[in-house]
Amino acid sequence: EKAVNLKKDLAEMQEWMTQAEEEYLEKDFEYKSPEELENAVEEMKRAKEDVLQKEVRVKILKDNIKMLAAKVPSSGEDLATELNVVLENYQLLCNRIRGKCHTLEEVWSCWIELLQYLDLETAWLNSLEERVQMTENLPDKLDSVNDALESLESVLRHPADNRTQIRELGQTLIDGGILDDIISEKLEAFNARYEELSHLAVSRQIALEQQLQTMRETDHMLQVLQENLAELDRQLTSYLTDRVDAFQMPQEAQ
């Protein structure tokens, strides 16, 4: 009777493993939304816990069959053969579910990381847009133009590492057919805004550099003119002090 019960337990265990494999490993999943992906991750975590909890039952079966084999070798031998099959299948099921759970967790982590990089770069784009707007309607002063140019250039020196991560993470998920529509839409919007703002910022940078150069040249010309006028004023003052007749002065002084 004990052998019959153990044989029944082995059959039930094998049936449960077959159902678990069909439910968790053979279904075709399509992750078209973050909610679907997150639900799949949580479901696979529960599946892993469920399968690992069966380890106690498997150990009890193994011990009972060993005890029976010690008492009734003829019955125990057949059960031991069936047990070995169940043990192999159980170990294979555990490994496959662990592997799928790890893969899904990695995919979810990849998605979260992509969102974080997009947030960082979006914040940078907002800062760049703000700096570009600050270059409009500047006071016609050399210091104001110079400060605006330096401020814009400091933002433009932003490294490209984050954008590289966004491209690689996005492509990895898209290649796997995971959230591909959502990610493609996000990347398209981000890249379009990046290209637009980058070109605008570079154009403003060039315009400010040219404006600054013109202002510096004008400032230099005014400085030279002021120095010449100061020298002329000194000479005229000297002539007046010495009571020199105007017709005795050089032509430019007249």
Short mmCIF file of C-alpha atoms in Angstrom, two decimals:
data_model
loop_
_atom_site.label_atom_id
_atom_site.label_comp_id
_atom_site.label_asym_id
_atom_site.label_seq_id
_atom_site.Cartn_x
_atom_site.Cartn_y
_atom_site.Cartn_z
CA GLU A 1 0.00 0.00 0.00
CA LYS A 2 2.84 2.37 0.84
CA ALA A 3 4.42 1.70 -2.53
CA VAL A 4 1.13 2.51 -4.24
CA ASN A 5 0.82 5.77 -2.36
CA LEU A 6 4.40 6.77 -3.16
CA LYS A 7 3.84 5.92 -6.81
CA LYS A 8 0.75 8.12 -6.75
CA ASP A 9 2.73 10.95 -5.10
CA LEU A 10 5.40 10.71 -7.81
CA ALA A 11 2.75 10.85 -10.52
CA GLU A 12 1.13 13.89 -8.91
CA MET A 13 4.50 15.60 -8.62
CA GLN A 14 5.25 14.94 -12.28
CA GLU A 15 1.81 16.23 -13.28
CA TRP A 16 2.33 19.40 -11.24
CA MET A 17 5.72 19.99 -12.92
CA THR A 18 4.18 19.53 -16.36
CA GLN A 19 1.49 22.11 -15.53
CA ALA A 20 4.08 24.53 -14.12
CA GLU A 21 6.18 24.20 -17.26
CA GLU A 22 3.18 24.89 -19.49
CA GLU A 23 2.07 27.87 -17.40
CA TYR A 24 5.38 29.58 -16.78
CA LEU A 25 7.72 28.49 -19.56
CA GLU A 26 5.75 27.65 -22.68
CA LYS A 27 3.42 30.64 -22.87
CA ASP A 28 4.32 33.28 -25.42
CA PHE A 29 4.52 36.63 -23.67
CA GLU A 30 4.33 39.96 -25.42
CA TYR A 31 5.42 42.88 -23.31
CA LYS A 32 3.84 45.91 -24.97
CA SER A 33 3.41 48.00 -21.85
CA PRO A 34 5.44 48.54 -18.66
CA GLU A 35 2.50 47.16 -16.67
CA GLU A 36 2.59 43.89 -18.62
CA LEU A 37 6.32 43.57 -18.11
CA GLU A 38 6.12 44.35 -14.40
CA ASN A 39 3.29 41.83 -13.94
CA ALA A 40 5.34 39.19 -15.75
CA VAL A 41 8.31 39.83 -13.46
CA GLU A 42 6.15 39.50 -10.34
CA GLU A 43 4.47 36.35 -11.70
CA MET A 44 7.83 34.74 -12.43
CA LYS A 45 9.08 35.60 -8.93
CA ARG A 46 6.02 33.84 -7.49
CA ALA A 47 6.63 30.89 -9.81
CA LYS A 48 10.23 30.62 -8.60
CA GLU A 49 9.10 30.66 -4.96
CA ASP A 50 6.37 28.12 -5.70
CA VAL A 51 8.75 25.72 -7.40
CA LEU A 52 11.42 26.04 -4.73
CA GLN A 53 8.86 25.37 -2.01
CA LYS A 54 8.22 21.99 -3.61
CA GLU A 55 11.82 21.05 -2.72
CA VAL A 56 10.62 19.93 0.73
CA ARG A 57 8.02 17.63 -0.83
CA VAL A 58 10.60 16.19 -3.21
CA LYS A 59 12.99 15.52 -0.32
CA ILE A 60 10.25 13.75 1.66
CA LEU A 61 9.43 11.57 -1.37
CA LYS A 62 13.09 10.74 -1.79
CA ASP A 63 13.51 9.77 1.87
CA ASN A 64 10.34 7.66 1.91
CA ILE A 65 11.35 5.77 -1.23
CA LYS A 66 14.82 5.11 0.22
CA MET A 67 13.23 3.75 3.40
CA LEU A 68 10.88 1.54 1.37
CA ALA A 69 13.74 0.28 -0.78
CA ALA A 70 15.64 -0.67 2.33
CA LYS A 71 12.65 -2.68 3.60
CA VAL A 72 11.22 -3.98 0.30
CA PRO A 73 13.97 -3.89 -2.36
CA SER A 74 11.74 -5.14 -5.17
CA SER A 75 9.18 -2.35 -4.78
CA GLY A 76 11.78 0.29 -3.96
CA GLU A 77 13.81 -0.34 -7.10
CA ASP A 78 10.98 0.54 -9.48
CA LEU A 79 10.08 3.61 -7.44
CA ALA A 80 13.73 4.70 -7.35
CA THR A 81 13.82 4.70 -11.14
CA GLU A 82 10.69 6.86 -11.29
CA LEU A 83 12.10 9.07 -8.54
CA ASN A 84 15.27 9.72 -10.55
CA VAL A 85 13.17 10.88 -13.50
CA VAL A 86 11.14 13.19 -11.24
CA LEU A 87 14.31 14.55 -9.60
CA GLU A 88 15.89 15.32 -12.98
CA ASN A 89 12.73 16.99 -14.24
CA TYR A 90 12.36 18.96 -11.04
CA GLN A 91 15.93 20.21 -11.17
CA LEU A 92 15.52 21.15 -14.83
CA LEU A 93 12.29 23.01 -14.03
CA CYS A 94 13.99 24.90 -11.19
CA ASN A 95 16.89 25.92 -13.41
CA ARG A 96 14.66 27.06 -16.26
CA ILE A 97 12.36 29.10 -14.01
CA ARG A 98 15.35 30.65 -12.22
CA GLY A 99 16.82 31.55 -15.59
CA LYS A 100 13.60 33.10 -16.91
CA CYS A 101 13.05 34.99 -13.66
CA HIS A 102 16.60 36.38 -13.82
CA THR A 103 16.14 37.36 -17.47
CA LEU A 104 12.88 39.20 -16.79
CA GLU A 105 14.40 40.98 -13.79
CA GLU A 106 17.30 42.08 -16.00
CA VAL A 107 14.88 43.33 -18.65
CA TRP A 108 12.89 45.29 -16.06
CA SER A 109 16.11 46.74 -14.67
CA CYS A 110 17.11 47.74 -18.21
CA TRP A 111 13.76 49.53 -18.68
CA ILE A 112 14.07 51.40 -15.36
CA GLU A 113 17.65 52.37 -16.20
CA LEU A 114 16.52 53.69 -19.59
CA LEU A 115 13.87 55.86 -17.91
CA GLN A 116 16.45 57.22 -15.47
CA TYR A 117 18.83 58.21 -18.28
CA LEU A 118 15.96 59.79 -20.21
CA ASP A 119 15.03 61.82 -17.12
CA LEU A 120 18.62 63.01 -16.73
CA GLU A 121 18.95 64.03 -20.37
CA THR A 122 15.52 65.66 -20.42
CA ALA A 123 16.58 67.78 -17.43
CA TRP A 124 19.71 68.75 -19.35
CA LEU A 125 17.65 69.67 -22.42
CA ASN A 126 15.42 71.82 -20.22
CA SER A 127 18.52 73.59 -18.90
CA LEU A 128 19.87 74.05 -22.42
CA GLU A 129 16.55 75.50 -23.61
CA GLU A 130 16.56 77.90 -20.66
CA ARG A 131 20.11 79.07 -21.43
CA VAL A 132 19.24 79.61 -25.09
CA GLN A 133 16.24 81.72 -24.11
CA MET A 134 18.47 83.77 -21.79
CA THR A 135 20.59 84.80 -24.80
CA GLU A 136 17.63 86.62 -26.34
CA ASN A 137 17.15 90.39 -25.86
CA LEU A 138 20.50 90.85 -24.14
CA PRO A 139 21.65 94.34 -23.08
CA ASP A 140 24.08 95.78 -25.60
CA LYS A 141 26.96 95.40 -23.17
CA LEU A 142 30.14 93.41 -23.61
CA ASP A 143 29.93 91.83 -20.14
CA SER A 144 26.33 90.72 -20.64
CA VAL A 145 27.08 89.07 -23.98
CA ASN A 146 30.24 87.44 -22.62
CA ASP A 147 28.44 86.04 -19.56
CA ALA A 148 25.61 84.68 -21.72
CA LEU A 149 28.11 83.02 -24.07
CA GLU A 150 30.06 81.40 -21.22
CA SER A 151 26.83 80.18 -19.61
CA LEU A 152 25.65 78.62 -22.87
CA GLU A 153 29.03 77.02 -23.55
CA SER A 154 29.12 75.48 -20.06
CA VAL A 155 25.83 73.66 -20.77
CA LEU A 156 26.96 72.58 -24.23
CA ARG A 157 29.99 70.86 -22.71
CA HIS A 158 27.62 68.18 -21.36
CA PRO A 159 29.15 64.72 -22.04
CA ALA A 160 27.51 62.33 -24.49
CA ASP A 161 27.76 59.25 -22.20
CA ASN A 162 24.10 59.35 -21.14
CA ARG A 163 22.88 59.56 -24.72
CA THR A 164 25.03 56.54 -25.58
CA GLN A 165 23.42 54.60 -22.73
CA ILE A 166 19.94 55.63 -23.89
CA ARG A 167 20.68 54.45 -27.43
CA GLU A 168 22.15 51.11 -26.31
CA LEU A 169 19.50 50.31 -23.69
CA GLY A 170 16.68 51.26 -26.04
CA GLN A 171 18.08 49.18 -28.88
CA THR A 172 18.58 46.17 -26.60
CA LEU A 173 14.94 46.22 -25.51
CA ILE A 174 13.62 46.90 -29.01
CA ASP A 175 15.69 44.04 -30.46
CA GLY A 176 14.08 41.76 -27.88
CA GLY A 177 10.62 42.91 -28.90
CA ILE A 178 10.03 44.34 -25.45
CA LEU A 179 8.10 47.62 -25.11
CA ASP A 180 9.33 48.36 -28.63
CA ASP A 181 6.47 50.71 -29.60
CA ILE A 182 6.70 52.76 -26.39
CA ILE A 183 10.49 52.94 -26.46
CA SER A 184 10.61 53.87 -30.15
CA GLU A 185 8.15 56.69 -29.49
CA LYS A 186 10.12 57.95 -26.48
CA LEU A 187 13.45 57.81 -28.32
CA GLU A 188 12.03 59.52 -31.39
CA ALA A 189 10.63 62.39 -29.31
CA PHE A 190 13.85 62.73 -27.30
CA ASN A 191 16.14 62.65 -30.34
CA ALA A 192 13.99 65.17 -32.23
CA ARG A 193 14.08 67.62 -29.32
CA TYR A 194 17.81 67.04 -28.81
CA GLU A 195 18.61 67.75 -32.45
CA GLU A 196 16.43 70.85 -32.53
CA LEU A 197 17.81 72.37 -29.32
CA SER A 198 21.42 71.43 -30.09
CA HIS A 199 21.32 73.13 -33.49
CA LEU A 200 19.60 76.18 -32.02
CA ALA A 201 22.14 76.40 -29.19
CA VAL A 202 25.12 76.10 -31.53
CA SER A 203 23.64 78.77 -33.81
CA ARG A 204 23.19 81.08 -30.83
CA GLN A 205 26.72 80.32 -29.69
CA ILE A 206 28.15 81.32 -33.09
CA ALA A 207 26.01 84.46 -33.17
CA LEU A 208 27.15 85.46 -29.68
CA GLU A 209 30.79 84.85 -30.57
CA GLN A 210 30.45 87.09 -33.63
CA GLN A 211 28.60 89.74 -31.62
CA LEU A 212 31.25 89.61 -28.92
CA GLN A 213 34.04 89.92 -31.49
CA THR A 214 32.35 92.95 -33.08
CA MET A 215 31.81 94.56 -29.70
CA ARG A 216 35.45 94.00 -28.74
CA GLU A 217 36.65 95.51 -32.01
CA THR A 218 34.34 98.49 -31.54
CA ASP A 219 35.47 98.86 -27.94
CA HIS A 220 39.08 98.80 -29.07
CA MET A 221 38.43 101.42 -31.74
CA LEU A 222 36.70 103.66 -29.18
CA GLN A 223 39.59 103.22 -26.79
CA VAL A 224 42.11 104.22 -29.49
CA LEU A 225 39.94 107.20 -30.43
CA GLN A 226 39.67 108.27 -26.80
CA GLU A 227 43.44 108.04 -26.41
CA ASN A 228 43.94 110.14 -29.56
CA LEU A 229 41.42 112.73 -28.36
CA ALA A 230 43.09 112.84 -24.98
CA GLU A 231 46.45 113.45 -26.63
CA LEU A 232 44.96 116.14 -28.87
CA ASP A 233 43.30 117.75 -25.87
CA ARG A 234 46.64 117.77 -24.09
CA GLN A 235 48.33 119.42 -27.07
CA LEU A 236 45.58 122.03 -27.45
CA THR A 237 45.72 122.80 -23.77
CA SER A 238 49.46 123.21 -24.11
CA TYR A 239 49.04 125.60 -27.07
CA LEU A 240 46.49 127.66 -25.20
CA THR A 241 48.68 127.80 -22.14
CA ASP A 242 51.62 128.98 -24.28
CA ARG A 243 49.34 131.47 -26.11
CA VAL A 244 50.31 130.00 -29.46
CA ASP A 245 48.47 131.62 -32.40
CA ALA A 246 46.09 129.23 -34.14
CA PHE A 247 47.69 129.80 -37.52
CA GLN A 248 51.01 128.64 -36.10
CA MET A 249 49.53 125.27 -35.15
CA PRO A 250 49.65 122.13 -37.29
CA GLN A 251 46.77 121.73 -39.68
CA GLU A 252 45.08 118.97 -37.61
CA ALA A 253 45.16 121.17 -34.51
CA GLN A 254 43.51 124.05 -36.44
#
